[in-house]
Short mmCIF file of C-alpha atoms and ligand atoms in Angstrom, two decimals:
data_model
loop_
_atom_site.label_atom_id
_atom_site.label_comp_id
_atom_site.label_asym_id
_atom_site.label_seq_id
_atom_site.Cartn_x
_atom_site.Cartn_y
_atom_site.Cartn_z
CA MET S 24 189.60 62.14 -121.38
CA LYS S 25 189.96 65.66 -121.23
CA ILE S 26 188.04 67.45 -124.40
CA LYS S 27 189.94 71.12 -124.39
CA LYS S 28 189.05 72.46 -127.91
CA ALA S 29 185.94 73.12 -129.58
CA VAL S 30 184.92 74.24 -133.45
CA ILE S 31 182.27 76.05 -134.37
CA PRO S 32 181.08 77.07 -138.10
CA VAL S 33 179.40 80.18 -137.87
CA GLY S 34 180.16 81.04 -141.91
CA GLY S 35 176.97 80.24 -143.22
CA LEU S 36 174.98 83.01 -144.44
CA GLY S 37 171.67 82.63 -142.50
CA THR S 38 169.95 83.53 -145.97
CA ARG S 39 166.20 81.80 -144.04
CA PHE S 40 166.91 85.22 -141.42
CA LEU S 41 167.24 87.48 -144.62
CA PRO S 42 166.70 90.68 -144.42
CA TYR S 43 168.24 90.77 -140.85
CA THR S 44 171.34 88.29 -141.68
CA LYS S 45 172.53 90.88 -144.67
CA VAL S 46 174.54 92.23 -141.34
CA ILE S 47 173.54 90.60 -138.55
CA PRO S 48 175.16 86.85 -137.62
CA LYS S 49 172.03 84.70 -137.16
CA GLU S 50 174.10 83.40 -134.29
CA MET S 51 173.37 86.40 -132.33
CA LEU S 52 169.49 86.37 -132.75
CA PRO S 53 168.32 86.58 -129.13
CA ILE S 54 167.17 84.15 -127.35
CA TRP S 55 164.83 86.17 -125.13
CA ASP S 56 168.02 87.83 -123.27
CA ILE S 57 171.20 85.58 -124.44
CA PRO S 58 172.30 85.48 -127.85
CA ILE S 59 172.41 81.49 -129.51
CA ILE S 60 176.06 81.87 -129.47
CA GLN S 61 176.36 82.40 -126.03
CA PHE S 62 174.09 79.22 -124.72
CA ILE S 63 176.70 77.49 -127.14
CA ILE S 64 179.35 78.89 -125.31
CA GLU S 65 178.20 78.11 -121.67
CA GLU S 66 177.63 74.82 -122.82
CA ALA S 67 181.34 74.01 -124.46
CA ILE S 68 182.68 76.05 -121.14
CA ASN S 69 180.60 74.40 -118.34
CA SER S 70 181.76 71.02 -120.21
CA GLY S 71 185.43 71.79 -119.68
CA ILE S 72 186.64 73.40 -122.86
CA ASP S 73 188.68 76.39 -122.91
CA SER S 74 189.64 77.37 -126.28
CA ILE S 75 187.28 77.98 -129.07
CA LEU S 76 188.07 77.95 -132.68
CA PHE S 77 184.92 79.35 -134.77
CA VAL S 78 185.07 79.20 -138.71
CA THR S 79 184.06 82.47 -139.84
CA SER S 80 182.89 84.38 -143.01
CA LYS S 81 182.65 87.96 -144.03
CA GLU S 82 180.30 89.89 -141.62
CA LYS S 83 180.90 87.75 -138.25
CA TYR S 84 182.91 89.93 -136.53
CA SER S 85 180.05 90.79 -133.90
CA ILE S 86 180.45 87.31 -132.52
CA GLU S 87 184.00 87.85 -131.75
CA ASP S 88 183.47 91.11 -130.29
CA TYR S 89 180.77 90.13 -128.05
CA PHE S 90 182.73 87.65 -126.09
CA ASP S 91 185.81 90.87 -126.27
CA ARG S 92 185.44 93.35 -123.54
CA ASN S 93 184.46 96.83 -124.06
CA PHE S 94 185.92 99.24 -121.70
CA TYR S 95 184.03 102.07 -122.95
CA LEU S 96 180.67 100.89 -122.27
CA GLU S 97 182.21 99.80 -118.83
CA TYR S 98 183.95 102.84 -118.04
CA PHE S 99 180.78 104.36 -119.08
CA LEU S 100 178.29 102.19 -116.64
CA ASN S 101 180.64 102.41 -113.87
CA LYS S 102 180.29 106.43 -114.14
CA ASN S 103 176.42 105.88 -114.10
CA LYS S 104 176.76 103.36 -110.99
CA ASP S 105 174.75 101.76 -113.25
CA LYS S 106 175.40 97.67 -111.49
CA GLU S 107 171.86 96.00 -112.77
CA LYS S 108 173.69 96.52 -116.58
CA LEU S 109 177.24 95.88 -115.65
CA ASP S 110 176.57 92.67 -114.07
CA ILE S 111 174.11 91.56 -117.60
CA LEU S 112 178.03 92.27 -119.14
CA ASN S 113 179.57 90.24 -116.72
CA LYS S 114 177.11 87.46 -117.19
CA ILE S 115 179.28 87.29 -120.66
CA PRO S 116 181.57 83.73 -120.69
CA GLN S 117 185.30 85.28 -120.63
CA ASN S 118 187.01 82.52 -119.83
CA PHE S 119 188.15 81.14 -122.87
CA LYS S 120 190.33 81.72 -125.98
CA ILE S 121 188.90 82.40 -128.96
CA TYR S 122 190.75 82.06 -132.33
CA SER S 123 188.40 82.37 -135.85
CA VAL S 124 189.46 81.41 -139.41
CA ARG S 125 187.88 82.89 -142.27
CA GLN S 126 186.07 80.18 -144.82
CA LYS S 127 185.68 81.94 -148.08
CA GLU S 128 183.49 79.94 -149.76
CA ALA S 129 180.50 78.09 -148.80
CA ARG S 130 181.61 74.53 -149.44
CA GLY S 131 180.05 72.41 -146.99
CA LEU S 132 180.22 71.41 -143.23
CA GLY S 133 183.10 68.79 -143.91
CA ASP S 134 184.90 71.91 -145.58
CA ALA S 135 184.42 74.27 -142.75
CA ILE S 136 185.75 71.11 -139.99
CA LEU S 137 188.58 71.31 -142.42
CA HIS S 138 189.39 74.89 -141.64
CA ALA S 139 190.33 73.62 -137.87
CA GLU S 140 193.33 71.46 -139.33
CA ASP S 141 196.05 73.69 -137.62
CA PHE S 142 194.04 74.55 -134.69
CA ILE S 143 193.79 71.05 -133.52
CA SER S 144 196.79 68.52 -131.77
CA ASP S 145 194.42 67.33 -129.45
CA ASP S 146 193.50 63.24 -129.69
CA TYR S 147 189.47 64.40 -129.84
CA PHE S 148 188.18 67.73 -129.85
CA ALA S 149 184.50 68.96 -130.18
CA VAL S 150 182.21 70.53 -132.89
CA PHE S 151 179.16 72.25 -131.81
CA LEU S 152 176.69 73.63 -134.83
CA PRO S 153 174.99 76.55 -133.02
CA ASP S 154 171.83 75.82 -134.86
CA ASP S 155 171.11 73.40 -132.66
CA LEU S 156 170.31 74.54 -129.00
CA ILE S 157 170.12 71.98 -126.13
CA PHE S 158 168.63 72.50 -122.91
CA SER S 159 169.46 70.08 -120.61
CA LYS S 160 171.06 69.95 -116.62
CA LYS S 161 174.00 68.47 -117.63
CA PRO S 162 175.47 70.30 -120.78
CA VAL S 163 175.28 67.66 -123.55
CA ILE S 164 179.16 68.00 -124.66
CA LYS S 165 179.78 67.07 -121.50
CA GLN S 166 177.95 63.85 -121.70
CA MET S 167 178.96 62.66 -124.55
CA ILE S 168 182.75 63.08 -123.23
CA GLU S 169 181.17 60.66 -120.62
CA VAL S 170 180.58 57.76 -123.38
CA LEU S 171 183.64 58.92 -125.30
CA GLU S 172 185.96 58.43 -121.41
CA LYS S 173 184.22 54.76 -121.80
CA TYR S 174 184.57 53.74 -124.98
CA ARG S 175 187.64 56.00 -126.42
CA LYS S 176 185.87 56.05 -129.69
CA PRO S 177 184.02 59.03 -131.83
CA VAL S 178 180.92 60.08 -130.44
CA LEU S 179 177.35 61.70 -132.39
CA GLY S 180 174.58 63.10 -130.64
CA VAL S 181 171.97 62.18 -131.66
CA GLU S 182 167.46 62.06 -131.02
CA ARG S 183 164.99 60.78 -132.97
CA VAL S 184 163.83 63.22 -135.29
CA PRO S 185 160.00 63.23 -137.14
CA TRP S 186 159.85 60.51 -140.07
CA LYS S 187 158.69 63.03 -142.53
CA MET S 188 162.53 65.36 -141.34
CA VAL S 189 164.81 62.38 -141.78
CA ASP S 190 165.76 64.37 -145.05
CA ALA S 191 166.95 67.09 -143.06
CA TYR S 192 169.49 65.21 -141.12
CA GLY S 193 172.33 62.81 -140.99
CA ILE S 194 170.93 59.75 -140.23
CA ILE S 195 172.06 56.63 -138.62
CA LYS S 196 171.70 52.91 -138.95
CA PRO S 197 171.94 51.59 -135.06
CA ARG S 198 172.90 49.02 -133.32
CA MET S 199 172.38 49.44 -129.61
CA ILE S 200 175.24 48.65 -127.07
CA ALA S 201 174.16 50.32 -123.76
CA LYS S 202 170.77 52.47 -122.75
CA ARG S 203 171.57 55.87 -125.21
CA ILE S 204 174.45 54.28 -127.01
CA PHE S 205 174.71 53.01 -130.35
CA GLU S 206 177.47 51.92 -132.40
CA ILE S 207 176.83 53.13 -135.52
CA GLU S 208 176.81 50.77 -138.73
CA ASP S 209 176.06 53.29 -141.24
CA ILE S 210 175.15 56.66 -141.98
CA VAL S 211 173.97 59.34 -144.69
CA GLU S 212 173.32 62.37 -145.14
CA LYS S 213 169.33 63.91 -145.72
CA PRO S 214 167.79 60.62 -146.77
CA LYS S 215 164.42 60.71 -148.46
CA LYS S 216 162.08 58.70 -146.02
CA ASN S 217 161.88 55.53 -147.88
CA LYS S 218 165.75 55.41 -148.06
CA ALA S 219 166.15 56.31 -144.01
CA PHE S 220 167.76 53.55 -141.81
CA SER S 221 166.03 55.36 -139.02
CA ASN S 222 164.91 58.25 -137.33
CA LEU S 223 167.89 58.61 -135.40
CA GLY S 224 168.98 61.97 -136.94
CA VAL S 225 172.20 63.69 -136.22
CA VAL S 226 172.14 66.66 -134.36
CA GLY S 227 174.80 69.36 -133.68
CA ARG S 228 177.05 68.01 -131.29
CA TYR S 229 179.90 66.02 -132.69
CA ILE S 230 183.08 64.77 -130.52
CA LEU S 231 185.49 63.91 -133.61
CA PRO S 232 188.96 62.76 -133.72
CA GLY S 233 191.80 64.48 -134.28
CA ASN S 234 192.97 62.60 -137.52
CA ILE S 235 189.65 63.05 -139.26
CA PHE S 236 190.74 65.56 -141.36
CA SER S 237 192.33 62.80 -143.20
CA TYR S 238 189.15 61.62 -144.16
CA ILE S 239 187.69 65.00 -144.94
CA LYS S 240 190.49 65.15 -147.63
CA LYS S 241 189.71 61.80 -148.89
CA THR S 242 185.62 63.01 -149.10
CA LYS S 243 184.10 64.13 -152.29
CA PRO S 244 181.11 66.78 -153.24
CA GLY S 245 177.58 65.06 -151.76
CA VAL S 246 174.42 66.46 -151.31
CA LYS S 247 174.15 70.05 -152.64
CA GLY S 248 177.38 69.27 -154.51
CA GLU S 249 179.10 70.31 -150.91
CA ILE S 250 181.64 68.36 -148.59
CA GLN S 251 179.67 66.93 -145.88
CA ILE S 252 181.28 65.50 -142.89
CA THR S 253 178.86 62.53 -142.48
CA ASP S 254 180.12 61.31 -145.29
CA SER S 255 184.01 61.16 -144.06
CA LEU S 256 182.30 60.01 -140.96
CA ARG S 257 180.76 57.12 -143.23
CA ILE S 258 184.39 56.51 -144.23
CA LEU S 259 185.95 57.01 -141.01
CA MET S 260 182.98 54.46 -139.25
CA LYS S 261 184.14 51.48 -141.50
CA GLU S 262 187.82 52.14 -140.26
CA GLN S 263 187.74 53.12 -136.52
CA GLY S 264 183.93 52.99 -135.64
CA ILE S 265 181.50 55.47 -134.53
CA LEU S 266 179.47 55.74 -131.59
CA ALA S 267 176.06 57.65 -131.60
CA TYR S 268 175.30 58.72 -128.20
CA GLU S 269 170.92 59.32 -127.82
CA PHE S 270 171.92 62.60 -125.34
CA GLU S 271 169.02 63.70 -122.88
CA GLY S 272 168.05 67.22 -122.98
CA ILE S 273 165.64 69.39 -124.83
CA ARG S 274 166.53 70.30 -128.73
CA CYS S 275 165.39 73.48 -130.53
CA ASP S 276 166.18 74.42 -134.16
CA THR S 277 166.85 77.84 -134.08
CA GLY S 278 168.11 77.58 -138.08
CA ASN S 279 164.48 78.67 -139.15
CA LYS S 280 161.92 81.48 -138.31
CA TYR S 281 159.20 79.39 -136.93
CA ASP S 282 161.69 76.74 -135.07
CA TYR S 283 163.46 80.04 -133.64
CA LEU S 284 160.02 81.20 -132.32
CA LEU S 285 159.47 77.94 -130.65
CA ALA S 286 162.88 77.92 -129.02
CA ILE S 287 162.71 81.10 -127.44
CA LEU S 288 159.04 80.16 -126.05
CA THR S 289 160.62 76.63 -124.86
CA TYR S 290 163.49 78.89 -123.15
CA ALA S 291 160.71 81.61 -122.30
CA ASN S 292 158.53 78.21 -120.51
CA MET S 293 162.04 77.52 -118.53
CA LYS S 294 162.14 80.69 -116.08
CA LYS S 295 160.35 81.10 -113.23
CA ASP S 296 159.60 84.72 -114.31
CA LEU S 297 158.74 84.44 -117.48
CA LYS S 298 156.44 81.67 -117.73
CA ASN S 299 152.86 82.20 -116.40
CA LYS S 300 153.09 85.81 -117.87
CA ILE S 301 154.08 84.64 -121.11
CA LYS S 302 151.23 81.77 -121.42
CA LYS S 303 148.46 84.35 -119.92
CA ASP S 304 149.61 86.44 -123.28
CA ILE S 305 149.82 83.42 -125.09
CA LYS S 306 146.06 83.05 -124.52
CA LYS S 307 145.13 86.99 -124.78
CA ILE S 308 146.71 86.97 -128.47
CA PHE S 309 144.67 83.42 -129.78
CA LYS S 310 141.53 84.32 -127.27
CA ILE S 311 142.18 81.15 -125.87
CA LYS S 312 139.48 80.60 -123.14
CA ILE S 313 140.66 80.66 -119.76
C1 G1P F 411 173.86 69.24 -140.66
C2 G1P F 411 174.45 68.21 -140.72
C3 G1P F 411 173.81 66.75 -140.42
C4 G1P F 411 173.05 67.21 -139.09
C5 G1P F 411 172.49 68.34 -139.20
C6 G1P F 411 172.21 68.93 -137.74
O1 G1P F 411 173.32 69.81 -141.88
O2 G1P F 411 175.28 68.27 -142.46
O3 G1P F 411 174.12 65.60 -141.08
O4 G1P F 411 171.83 66.29 -139.33
O5 G1P F 411 173.21 69.61 -139.62
O6 G1P F 411 171.05 69.96 -137.83
P1 G1P F 411 172.39 71.36 -141.90
O7 G1P F 411 170.87 71.47 -140.92
O8 G1P F 411 173.47 72.79 -142.03
O9 G1P F 411 171.97 70.62 -143.64
#
């Protein structure tokens, strides 16, 4: 089963990154040398996706511009025979179609996904939340597509989160059916620790069915007074069943300043040319004896 389309909500104001995000989308923040959104697009393309819908808002146009060509810059670098810089530009993925739709009001993730209704005509599509960056050998959405192919049901990416953090996630009640694969028996958005079914939290990767929109329309405002996709999924789960997949990979939350810093260090640790240098410099900064 092929998944060709993905929806990426990028409408959030990114207030945790103010003042920076007054003019720059948080999705454009760099992880060392690449903006967050490029990792997400690479994961999508490497999973076979070729059309992306950005659900955007004001001040987010630089995301679309980033994946467009800049002929003047190319002309300038060509004129100066600056092959190294041209190579950097050429590494930005081009082989996908970009669509965008504006979410005029921040009414929640369910509402953001509902904006994709006219874009989706397929049985299944993917949703990526760019706050969740996942480093893995096989792209996580590809891993999830394999689960879909086997079981023909919607799939949510999940991971064990610290118990004290369960109130930041959609939390599932799992019934294991195979290694890393669970039938979801219940799901709740941001529960208190004593109300959580488990510590298996939904991270920002979803494979949703094309009929999800009718469930979103039935969903009443939930946590924070917003239309939560978790609440729509709960209705869908009862009628169609949903699976959760505990993916293989290292997830970094880039949605707050501290975890963002850790994401950069995690990435640096995976790069041969940076790893040792950073280690040495960190020891120096923190005055750790070697
Ligand atoms: C959203 C979802 C939540 C999910 C989380 C993953 O929450 O509503 O179910 O667990 O993303 O990052 P947010 O982080 O937007 O509050």
